[in-house]
Structure formats: structure tokens, C-alpha cells
Amino acid sequence: MTSETTDLVPANSAVQEKSKDDYLKAIRAEGASEREISHMWYLAEEHDLDPLKREIYLLPFKKDGKKEFITYVSYFGLIKCAHKSGFFDGIEEELVFSDDGKIIGARARVWTKGSNHPTIAMGLLREYTKNQSLWNTMPGAMVMKCVKSRALRDAFNLEGLYIEEEFMVPVSSDEKPMVQTIKERKQIVEVIPPGEEAF
């Protein structure tokens, strides 16, 4: 294994004996640049996330006709970060429905030890839905996953750790996906005392 690859892999990693190509295949990031891999690995080491368990990974998207990669984490990667902080004290979730019984959004509350109030995140289904199969068949589960991720990120200061469902349709064909950057979609996360309605 080259020294270049060693810089990307922790000394005690099981992928230590793999070649760089094998490693990139293992994290499904063939074609990623050194800069993109280094950024992912920096976040992986910073938050103790395992790329081989898909707790953090690179996902391709098209920009000006070229394939580039962006770093995402899994929802369980965020939960892992919350538990490792030692301050995670639970998460509450609820769906929000319209008057005619349709799901229109979700709300999540993350409790941290020593805090009198939860961190609350809210999101509307229309802000996220991409009209793909899972969003059509499981809209509640999908929007809830996004909102819980927002709440966890804000409660534990997990800057830069986003799940792919929040922003991006993966590249799976020659079609250009809809990509929304973090700057274009500003996150609205508020801390609201218990009993006050967010919607």
C-alpha cells in the first residue's frame, strides 16, 4: 500500500492492507479526488465515524456535466455522535398533519443532559420530497429522518454532517440530479420552551 493511501486510513484500520483502489471501492467512491477523500476522512476522524460501515461516505453528483463527490453521513452516524458526547438524553418525534389527514411535516425534539429545554427542529414535507419511490411510499419516515437529523446536528454542534436525504438525489443515470446546496436551503432550527407550538 502506498504512503498516500496510508494517510487516508487510520493505523488500526482493517482496510490498512488494501490498495487505494480497493479502499475506494469499499467506500463506493471510485473517481473521487484526493481533496474530496481527504475532506471525508477529516470528518470521519473528527467524529469517529467508520466509512466502511457507511457511517460516513462520499456520494457523486453532477456539476456542469462533471461528476463530483460530496460527503454525507448516515442517520445512525449522527446518533453515534450524539451517544458518544455523553450528553444525549433522548429524542422525541411527531408528524404534523393537515386538516384532511395528509402528512405535511414533522417535528423533533432532542434532549441533552443538563438542559432545561429541548432543541427543536421542524420541517415541511414539500421542502424535502423528491418524488422518488421512498418519498412517495414512506413520506412520514423520510421527512422525520431529515428533521431528526437537523435536530441532532444543532443539539450537538455537528457542523458539516448532513444526510443525503436532506439535499440531494444521487447520480444513477445520465439525468442531471436536483442538487440543493446548504447555502441555498437554510436550516431553520429553533429552541422553543415546552408547550409552545412550532406549527
JSON list of C-alpha atoms in Angstrom, two decimals:
[
{"chain": "A", "resi": 1, "resn": "MET", "atom": "CA", "xyz": [0.00, 0.00, 0.00]},
{"chain": "A", "resi": 2, "resn": "THR", "atom": "CA", "xyz": [1.32, 3.42, -0.86]},
{"chain": "A", "resi": 3, "resn": "SER", "atom": "CA", "xyz": [2.12, 6.07, 1.72]},
{"chain": "A", "resi": 4, "resn": "GLU", "atom": "CA", "xyz": [-0.52, 8.23, 0.05]},
{"chain": "A", "resi": 5, "resn": "THR", "atom": "CA", "xyz": [-3.19, 5.68, 0.95]},
{"chain": "A", "resi": 6, "resn": "THR", "atom": "CA", "xyz": [-1.83, 5.26, 4.47]},
{"chain": "A", "resi": 7, "resn": "ASP", "atom": "CA", "xyz": [-2.50, 8.95, 5.12]},
{"chain": "A", "resi": 8, "resn": "LEU", "atom": "CA", "xyz": [-6.18, 8.31, 4.40]},
{"chain": "A", "resi": 9, "resn": "VAL", "atom": "CA", "xyz": [-6.55, 5.23, 6.60]},
{"chain": "A", "resi": 10, "resn": "PRO", "atom": "CA", "xyz": [-6.11, 5.06, 10.39]},
{"chain": "A", "resi": 11, "resn": "ALA", "atom": "CA", "xyz": [-3.26, 2.91, 11.67]},
{"chain": "A", "resi": 12, "resn": "ASN", "atom": "CA", "xyz": [-5.55, 0.34, 13.28]},
{"chain": "A", "resi": 13, "resn": "SER", "atom": "CA", "xyz": [-7.98, 0.12, 10.36]},
{"chain": "A", "resi": 14, "resn": "ALA", "atom": "CA", "xyz": [-8.92, -3.24, 8.85]},
{"chain": "A", "resi": 15, "resn": "VAL", "atom": "CA", "xyz": [-8.51, -1.67, 5.40]},
{"chain": "A", "resi": 16, "resn": "GLN", "atom": "CA", "xyz": [-4.83, -0.97, 6.10]},
{"chain": "A", "resi": 17, "resn": "GLU", "atom": "CA", "xyz": [-3.70, -3.84, 3.86]},
{"chain": "A", "resi": 18, "resn": "LYS", "atom": "CA", "xyz": [-5.90, -2.85, 0.93]},
{"chain": "A", "resi": 19, "resn": "SER", "atom": "CA", "xyz": [-4.70, -0.94, -2.07]},
{"chain": "A", "resi": 20, "resn": "LYS", "atom": "CA", "xyz": [-6.04, 2.53, -2.68]},
{"chain": "A", "resi": 21, "resn": "ASP", "atom": "CA", "xyz": [-8.36, 1.22, -5.41]},
{"chain": "A", "resi": 22, "resn": "ASP", "atom": "CA", "xyz": [-9.72, -1.47, -3.08]},
{"chain": "A", "resi": 23, "resn": "TYR", "atom": "CA", "xyz": [-10.30, 1.11, -0.39]},
{"chain": "A", "resi": 24, "resn": "LEU", "atom": "CA", "xyz": [-12.17, 3.46, -2.71]},
{"chain": "A", "resi": 25, "resn": "LYS", "atom": "CA", "xyz": [-14.33, 0.58, -3.92]},
{"chain": "A", "resi": 26, "resn": "ALA", "atom": "CA", "xyz": [-15.08, -0.33, -0.32]},
{"chain": "A", "resi": 27, "resn": "ILE", "atom": "CA", "xyz": [-16.45, 3.15, 0.35]},
{"chain": "A", "resi": 28, "resn": "ARG", "atom": "CA", "xyz": [-18.03, 3.31, -3.13]},
{"chain": "A", "resi": 29, "resn": "ALA", "atom": "CA", "xyz": [-16.12, 6.38, -4.21]},
{"chain": "A", "resi": 30, "resn": "GLU", "atom": "CA", "xyz": [-14.26, 5.39, -7.37]},
{"chain": "A", "resi": 31, "resn": "GLY", "atom": "CA", "xyz": [-13.22, 8.56, -9.18]},
{"chain": "A", "resi": 32, "resn": "ALA", "atom": "CA", "xyz": [-13.16, 10.79, -6.11]},
{"chain": "A", "resi": 33, "resn": "SER", "atom": "CA", "xyz": [-10.32, 13.30, -5.91]},
{"chain": "A", "resi": 34, "resn": "GLU", "atom": "CA", "xyz": [-7.72, 13.36, -3.14]},
{"chain": "A", "resi": 35, "resn": "ARG", "atom": "CA", "xyz": [-9.28, 16.58, -1.88]},
{"chain": "A", "resi": 36, "resn": "GLU", "atom": "CA", "xyz": [-12.74, 15.01, -1.66]},
{"chain": "A", "resi": 37, "resn": "ILE", "atom": "CA", "xyz": [-11.42, 11.89, 0.08]},
{"chain": "A", "resi": 38, "resn": "SER", "atom": "CA", "xyz": [-9.30, 13.93, 2.49]},
{"chain": "A", "resi": 39, "resn": "HIS", "atom": "CA", "xyz": [-12.31, 16.05, 3.45]},
{"chain": "A", "resi": 40, "resn": "MET", "atom": "CA", "xyz": [-14.38, 12.96, 4.14]},
{"chain": "A", "resi": 41, "resn": "TRP", "atom": "CA", "xyz": [-11.61, 11.38, 6.16]},
{"chain": "A", "resi": 42, "resn": "TYR", "atom": "CA", "xyz": [-11.07, 14.54, 8.19]},
{"chain": "A", "resi": 43, "resn": "LEU", "atom": "CA", "xyz": [-14.74, 14.47, 9.24]},
{"chain": "A", "resi": 44, "resn": "ALA", "atom": "CA", "xyz": [-14.54, 10.71, 9.86]},
{"chain": "A", "resi": 45, "resn": "GLU", "atom": "CA", "xyz": [-11.60, 11.12, 12.25]},
{"chain": "A", "resi": 46, "resn": "GLU", "atom": "CA", "xyz": [-13.03, 14.24, 13.88]},
{"chain": "A", "resi": 47, "resn": "HIS", "atom": "CA", "xyz": [-16.28, 12.45, 14.76]},
{"chain": "A", "resi": 48, "resn": "ASP", "atom": "CA", "xyz": [-15.03, 8.84, 14.99]},
{"chain": "A", "resi": 49, "resn": "LEU", "atom": "CA", "xyz": [-17.17, 7.65, 12.08]},
{"chain": "A", "resi": 50, "resn": "ASP", "atom": "CA", "xyz": [-16.39, 4.49, 10.11]},
{"chain": "A", "resi": 51, "resn": "PRO", "atom": "CA", "xyz": [-16.53, 4.78, 6.29]},
{"chain": "A", "resi": 52, "resn": "LEU", "atom": "CA", "xyz": [-16.57, 1.00, 5.89]},
{"chain": "A", "resi": 53, "resn": "LYS", "atom": "CA", "xyz": [-19.79, 0.84, 7.92]},
{"chain": "A", "resi": 54, "resn": "ARG", "atom": "CA", "xyz": [-21.24, 3.65, 5.80]},
{"chain": "A", "resi": 55, "resn": "GLU", "atom": "CA", "xyz": [-21.47, 5.91, 8.84]},
{"chain": "A", "resi": 56, "resn": "ILE", "atom": "CA", "xyz": [-19.84, 8.47, 6.56]},
{"chain": "A", "resi": 57, "resn": "TYR", "atom": "CA", "xyz": [-19.39, 8.23, 2.81]},
{"chain": "A", "resi": 58, "resn": "LEU", "atom": "CA", "xyz": [-18.91, 10.03, -0.47]},
{"chain": "A", "resi": 59, "resn": "LEU", "atom": "CA", "xyz": [-21.76, 10.34, -2.96]},
{"chain": "A", "resi": 60, "resn": "PRO", "atom": "CA", "xyz": [-21.46, 11.53, -6.56]},
{"chain": "A", "resi": 61, "resn": "PHE", "atom": "CA", "xyz": [-23.42, 14.33, -8.17]},
{"chain": "A", "resi": 62, "resn": "LYS", "atom": "CA", "xyz": [-23.15, 16.14, -11.46]},
{"chain": "A", "resi": 63, "resn": "LYS", "atom": "CA", "xyz": [-21.95, 19.71, -11.66]},
{"chain": "A", "resi": 64, "resn": "ASP", "atom": "CA", "xyz": [-21.57, 21.36, -15.06]},
{"chain": "A", "resi": 65, "resn": "GLY", "atom": "CA", "xyz": [-21.58, 17.91, -16.64]},
{"chain": "A", "resi": 66, "resn": "LYS", "atom": "CA", "xyz": [-18.77, 16.61, -14.42]},
{"chain": "A", "resi": 67, "resn": "LYS", "atom": "CA", "xyz": [-19.03, 14.05, -11.64]},
{"chain": "A", "resi": 68, "resn": "GLU", "atom": "CA", "xyz": [-18.00, 15.35, -8.25]},
{"chain": "A", "resi": 69, "resn": "PHE", "atom": "CA", "xyz": [-18.35, 13.90, -4.75]},
{"chain": "A", "resi": 70, "resn": "ILE", "atom": "CA", "xyz": [-19.81, 15.29, -1.56]},
{"chain": "A", "resi": 71, "resn": "THR", "atom": "CA", "xyz": [-19.53, 13.87, 1.96]},
{"chain": "A", "resi": 72, "resn": "TYR", "atom": "CA", "xyz": [-22.63, 12.60, 3.73]},
{"chain": "A", "resi": 73, "resn": "VAL", "atom": "CA", "xyz": [-23.25, 10.75, 6.98]},
{"chain": "A", "resi": 74, "resn": "SER", "atom": "CA", "xyz": [-25.90, 8.20, 7.80]},
{"chain": "A", "resi": 75, "resn": "TYR", "atom": "CA", "xyz": [-28.62, 8.92, 10.33]},
{"chain": "A", "resi": 76, "resn": "PHE", "atom": "CA", "xyz": [-27.06, 6.27, 12.57]},
{"chain": "A", "resi": 77, "resn": "GLY", "atom": "CA", "xyz": [-23.74, 8.06, 12.25]},
{"chain": "A", "resi": 78, "resn": "LEU", "atom": "CA", "xyz": [-25.39, 11.13, 13.77]},
{"chain": "A", "resi": 79, "resn": "ILE", "atom": "CA", "xyz": [-26.93, 9.03, 16.55]},
{"chain": "A", "resi": 80, "resn": "LYS", "atom": "CA", "xyz": [-23.48, 7.58, 17.25]},
{"chain": "A", "resi": 81, "resn": "CYS", "atom": "CA", "xyz": [-22.06, 11.10, 17.61]},
{"chain": "A", "resi": 82, "resn": "ALA", "atom": "CA", "xyz": [-24.87, 12.02, 19.99]},
{"chain": "A", "resi": 83, "resn": "HIS", "atom": "CA", "xyz": [-24.28, 8.98, 22.20]},
{"chain": "A", "resi": 84, "resn": "LYS", "atom": "CA", "xyz": [-20.51, 9.48, 22.24]},
{"chain": "A", "resi": 85, "resn": "SER", "atom": "CA", "xyz": [-20.95, 13.03, 23.52]},
{"chain": "A", "resi": 86, "resn": "GLY", "atom": "CA", "xyz": [-22.22, 11.65, 26.81]},
{"chain": "A", "resi": 87, "resn": "PHE", "atom": "CA", "xyz": [-25.00, 14.28, 26.88]},
{"chain": "A", "resi": 88, "resn": "PHE", "atom": "CA", "xyz": [-27.65, 12.62, 24.72]},
{"chain": "A", "resi": 89, "resn": "ASP", "atom": "CA", "xyz": [-30.83, 12.23, 26.76]},
{"chain": "A", "resi": 90, "resn": "GLY", "atom": "CA", "xyz": [-33.36, 11.11, 24.17]},
{"chain": "A", "resi": 91, "resn": "ILE", "atom": "CA", "xyz": [-35.22, 12.23, 21.09]},
{"chain": "A", "resi": 92, "resn": "GLU", "atom": "CA", "xyz": [-38.95, 12.76, 20.57]},
{"chain": "A", "resi": 93, "resn": "GLU", "atom": "CA", "xyz": [-40.60, 12.86, 17.18]},
{"chain": "A", "resi": 94, "resn": "GLU", "atom": "CA", "xyz": [-44.01, 13.60, 15.76]},
{"chain": "A", "resi": 95, "resn": "LEU", "atom": "CA", "xyz": [-45.59, 14.01, 12.36]},
{"chain": "A", "resi": 96, "resn": "VAL", "atom": "CA", "xyz": [-47.68, 17.05, 11.51]},
{"chain": "A", "resi": 97, "resn": "PHE", "atom": "CA", "xyz": [-50.89, 16.54, 9.54]},
{"chain": "A", "resi": 98, "resn": "SER", "atom": "CA", "xyz": [-53.16, 18.80, 7.52]},
{"chain": "A", "resi": 99, "resn": "ASP", "atom": "CA", "xyz": [-56.86, 19.16, 8.30]},
{"chain": "A", "resi": 100, "resn": "ASP", "atom": "CA", "xyz": [-57.65, 16.44, 5.75]},
{"chain": "A", "resi": 101, "resn": "GLY", "atom": "CA", "xyz": [-55.21, 13.97, 7.34]},
{"chain": "A", "resi": 102, "resn": "LYS", "atom": "CA", "xyz": [-52.26, 14.29, 4.97]},
{"chain": "A", "resi": 103, "resn": "ILE", "atom": "CA", "xyz": [-48.67, 14.44, 6.24]},
{"chain": "A", "resi": 104, "resn": "ILE", "atom": "CA", "xyz": [-47.31, 17.95, 5.79]},
{"chain": "A", "resi": 105, "resn": "GLY", "atom": "CA", "xyz": [-44.25, 17.89, 8.01]},
{"chain": "A", "resi": 106, "resn": "ALA", "atom": "CA", "xyz": [-42.51, 16.72, 11.14]},
{"chain": "A", "resi": 107, "resn": "ARG", "atom": "CA", "xyz": [-41.09, 17.97, 14.40]},
{"chain": "A", "resi": 108, "resn": "ALA", "atom": "CA", "xyz": [-38.28, 16.51, 16.50]},
{"chain": "A", "resi": 109, "resn": "ARG", "atom": "CA", "xyz": [-37.05, 17.35, 19.99]},
{"chain": "A", "resi": 110, "resn": "VAL", "atom": "CA", "xyz": [-33.58, 16.37, 21.16]},
{"chain": "A", "resi": 111, "resn": "TRP", "atom": "CA", "xyz": [-32.97, 16.40, 24.90]},
{"chain": "A", "resi": 112, "resn": "THR", "atom": "CA", "xyz": [-29.49, 16.88, 26.33]},
{"chain": "A", "resi": 113, "resn": "LYS", "atom": "CA", "xyz": [-28.41, 16.28, 29.90]},
{"chain": "A", "resi": 114, "resn": "GLY", "atom": "CA", "xyz": [-28.23, 19.45, 31.94]},
{"chain": "A", "resi": 115, "resn": "SER", "atom": "CA", "xyz": [-30.51, 21.44, 29.64]},
{"chain": "A", "resi": 116, "resn": "ASN", "atom": "CA", "xyz": [-33.91, 22.73, 30.71]},
{"chain": "A", "resi": 117, "resn": "HIS", "atom": "CA", "xyz": [-35.29, 22.87, 27.18]},
{"chain": "A", "resi": 118, "resn": "PRO", "atom": "CA", "xyz": [-35.01, 20.57, 24.16]},
{"chain": "A", "resi": 119, "resn": "THR", "atom": "CA", "xyz": [-33.55, 21.55, 20.81]},
{"chain": "A", "resi": 120, "resn": "ILE", "atom": "CA", "xyz": [-36.43, 21.53, 18.33]},
{"chain": "A", "resi": 121, "resn": "ALA", "atom": "CA", "xyz": [-36.23, 21.10, 14.58]},
{"chain": "A", "resi": 122, "resn": "MET", "atom": "CA", "xyz": [-39.15, 21.44, 12.20]},
{"chain": "A", "resi": 123, "resn": "GLY", "atom": "CA", "xyz": [-39.52, 20.69, 8.52]},
{"chain": "A", "resi": 124, "resn": "LEU", "atom": "CA", "xyz": [-42.22, 20.59, 5.86]},
{"chain": "A", "resi": 125, "resn": "LEU", "atom": "CA", "xyz": [-42.57, 17.61, 3.55]},
{"chain": "A", "resi": 126, "resn": "ARG", "atom": "CA", "xyz": [-42.58, 19.85, 0.48]},
{"chain": "A", "resi": 127, "resn": "GLU", "atom": "CA", "xyz": [-39.14, 21.17, 1.45]},
{"chain": "A", "resi": 128, "resn": "TYR", "atom": "CA", "xyz": [-37.62, 17.73, 1.06]},
{"chain": "A", "resi": 129, "resn": "THR", "atom": "CA", "xyz": [-39.69, 15.44, -1.16]},
{"chain": "A", "resi": 130, "resn": "LYS", "atom": "CA", "xyz": [-38.08, 14.49, -4.45]},
{"chain": "A", "resi": 131, "resn": "ASN", "atom": "CA", "xyz": [-40.93, 12.38, -5.83]},
{"chain": "A", "resi": 132, "resn": "GLN", "atom": "CA", "xyz": [-38.86, 9.22, -5.70]},
{"chain": "A", "resi": 133, "resn": "SER", "atom": "CA", "xyz": [-40.22, 5.84, -4.65]},
{"chain": "A", "resi": 134, "resn": "LEU", "atom": "CA", "xyz": [-39.39, 6.04, -0.95]},
{"chain": "A", "resi": 135, "resn": "TRP", "atom": "CA", "xyz": [-40.65, 9.60, -0.66]},
{"chain": "A", "resi": 136, "resn": "ASN", "atom": "CA", "xyz": [-43.89, 8.53, -2.34]},
{"chain": "A", "resi": 137, "resn": "THR", "atom": "CA", "xyz": [-44.43, 5.35, -0.32]},
{"chain": "A", "resi": 138, "resn": "MET", "atom": "CA", "xyz": [-42.92, 6.39, 3.05]},
{"chain": "A", "resi": 139, "resn": "PRO", "atom": "CA", "xyz": [-43.23, 10.19, 3.24]},
{"chain": "A", "resi": 140, "resn": "GLY", "atom": "CA", "xyz": [-43.58, 10.21, 7.03]},
{"chain": "A", "resi": 141, "resn": "ALA", "atom": "CA", "xyz": [-40.48, 8.14, 7.67]},
{"chain": "A", "resi": 142, "resn": "MET", "atom": "CA", "xyz": [-38.41, 10.14, 5.19]},
{"chain": "A", "resi": 143, "resn": "VAL", "atom": "CA", "xyz": [-39.32, 13.63, 6.40]},
{"chain": "A", "resi": 144, "resn": "MET", "atom": "CA", "xyz": [-38.94, 12.50, 10.01]},
{"chain": "A", "resi": 145, "resn": "LYS", "atom": "CA", "xyz": [-35.44, 11.21, 9.28]},
{"chain": "A", "resi": 146, "resn": "CYS", "atom": "CA", "xyz": [-34.47, 14.60, 7.86]},
{"chain": "A", "resi": 147, "resn": "VAL", "atom": "CA", "xyz": [-35.94, 16.57, 10.74]},
{"chain": "A", "resi": 148, "resn": "LYS", "atom": "CA", "xyz": [-34.36, 14.36, 13.41]},
{"chain": "A", "resi": 149, "resn": "SER", "atom": "CA", "xyz": [-31.02, 14.78, 11.68]},
{"chain": "A", "resi": 150, "resn": "ARG", "atom": "CA", "xyz": [-31.40, 18.55, 11.79]},
{"chain": "A", "resi": 151, "resn": "ALA", "atom": "CA", "xyz": [-32.23, 18.44, 15.49]},
{"chain": "A", "resi": 152, "resn": "LEU", "atom": "CA", "xyz": [-29.25, 16.20, 16.31]},
{"chain": "A", "resi": 153, "resn": "ARG", "atom": "CA", "xyz": [-26.87, 18.33, 14.29]},
{"chain": "A", "resi": 154, "resn": "ASP", "atom": "CA", "xyz": [-27.95, 21.50, 16.04]},
{"chain": "A", "resi": 155, "resn": "ALA", "atom": "CA", "xyz": [-28.07, 20.00, 19.54]},
{"chain": "A", "resi": 156, "resn": "PHE", "atom": "CA", "xyz": [-24.54, 18.56, 19.34]},
{"chain": "A", "resi": 157, "resn": "ASN", "atom": "CA", "xyz": [-22.87, 21.13, 17.07]},
{"chain": "A", "resi": 158, "resn": "LEU", "atom": "CA", "xyz": [-22.26, 18.59, 14.31]},
{"chain": "A", "resi": 159, "resn": "GLU", "atom": "CA", "xyz": [-21.43, 21.16, 11.68]},
{"chain": "A", "resi": 160, "resn": "GLY", "atom": "CA", "xyz": [-20.89, 19.75, 8.20]},
{"chain": "A", "resi": 161, "resn": "LEU", "atom": "CA", "xyz": [-22.60, 16.41, 8.89]},
{"chain": "A", "resi": 162, "resn": "TYR", "atom": "CA", "xyz": [-25.64, 16.08, 6.63]},
{"chain": "A", "resi": 163, "resn": "ILE", "atom": "CA", "xyz": [-27.61, 13.06, 5.48]},
{"chain": "A", "resi": 164, "resn": "GLU", "atom": "CA", "xyz": [-28.15, 12.72, 1.75]},
{"chain": "A", "resi": 165, "resn": "GLU", "atom": "CA", "xyz": [-31.94, 12.78, 2.05]},
{"chain": "A", "resi": 166, "resn": "GLU", "atom": "CA", "xyz": [-31.74, 16.42, 3.11]},
{"chain": "A", "resi": 167, "resn": "PHE", "atom": "CA", "xyz": [-30.20, 17.77, -0.06]},
{"chain": "A", "resi": 168, "resn": "MET", "atom": "CA", "xyz": [-29.51, 15.52, -2.95]},
{"chain": "A", "resi": 169, "resn": "VAL", "atom": "CA", "xyz": [-30.67, 12.93, -5.45]},
{"chain": "A", "resi": 170, "resn": "PRO", "atom": "CA", "xyz": [-27.76, 10.52, -6.16]},
{"chain": "A", "resi": 171, "resn": "VAL", "atom": "CA", "xyz": [-26.39, 10.16, -9.68]},
{"chain": "A", "resi": 172, "resn": "SER", "atom": "CA", "xyz": [-27.75, 6.87, -11.01]},
{"chain": "A", "resi": 173, "resn": "SER", "atom": "CA", "xyz": [-28.19, 7.67, -14.70]},
{"chain": "A", "resi": 174, "resn": "ASP", "atom": "CA", "xyz": [-27.32, 10.28, -17.30]},
{"chain": "A", "resi": 175, "resn": "GLU", "atom": "CA", "xyz": [-30.03, 12.50, -15.85]},
{"chain": "A", "resi": 176, "resn": "LYS", "atom": "CA", "xyz": [-28.77, 15.57, -14.04]},
{"chain": "A", "resi": 177, "resn": "PRO", "atom": "CA", "xyz": [-29.98, 15.35, -10.44]},
{"chain": "A", "resi": 178, "resn": "MET", "atom": "CA", "xyz": [-31.55, 18.15, -8.49]},
{"chain": "A", "resi": 179, "resn": "VAL", "atom": "CA", "xyz": [-28.85, 19.40, -6.15]},
{"chain": "A", "resi": 180, "resn": "GLN", "atom": "CA", "xyz": [-29.51, 21.96, -3.46]},
{"chain": "A", "resi": 181, "resn": "THR", "atom": "CA", "xyz": [-26.56, 23.30, -1.53]},
{"chain": "A", "resi": 182, "resn": "ILE", "atom": "CA", "xyz": [-26.52, 24.03, 2.17]},
{"chain": "A", "resi": 183, "resn": "LYS", "atom": "CA", "xyz": [-26.35, 27.73, 1.34]},
{"chain": "A", "resi": 184, "resn": "GLU", "atom": "CA", "xyz": [-29.42, 27.55, -0.90]},
{"chain": "A", "resi": 185, "resn": "ARG", "atom": "CA", "xyz": [-31.51, 25.74, 1.68]},
{"chain": "A", "resi": 186, "resn": "LYS", "atom": "CA", "xyz": [-31.04, 27.47, 5.02]},
{"chain": "A", "resi": 187, "resn": "GLN", "atom": "CA", "xyz": [-31.84, 25.36, 8.00]},
{"chain": "A", "resi": 188, "resn": "ILE", "atom": "CA", "xyz": [-34.39, 26.76, 10.46]},
{"chain": "A", "resi": 189, "resn": "VAL", "atom": "CA", "xyz": [-33.89, 25.22, 13.88]},
{"chain": "A", "resi": 190, "resn": "GLU", "atom": "CA", "xyz": [-35.37, 26.87, 16.93]},
{"chain": "A", "resi": 191, "resn": "VAL", "atom": "CA", "xyz": [-35.23, 26.25, 20.65]},
{"chain": "A", "resi": 192, "resn": "ILE", "atom": "CA", "xyz": [-38.78, 26.54, 21.97]},
{"chain": "A", "resi": 193, "resn": "PRO", "atom": "CA", "xyz": [-39.90, 26.02, 25.57]},
{"chain": "A", "resi": 194, "resn": "PRO", "atom": "CA", "xyz": [-42.16, 23.01, 26.13]},
{"chain": "A", "resi": 195, "resn": "GLY", "atom": "CA", "xyz": [-45.81, 23.74, 25.50]},
{"chain": "A", "resi": 196, "resn": "GLU", "atom": "CA", "xyz": [-45.29, 26.28, 22.74]},
{"chain": "A", "resi": 197, "resn": "GLU", "atom": "CA", "xyz": [-46.45, 25.19, 19.32]},
{"chain": "A", "resi": 198, "resn": "ALA", "atom": "CA", "xyz": [-43.95, 25.30, 16.47]},
{"chain": "A", "resi": 199, "resn": "PHE", "atom": "CA", "xyz": [-46.51, 24.92, 13.69]}
]
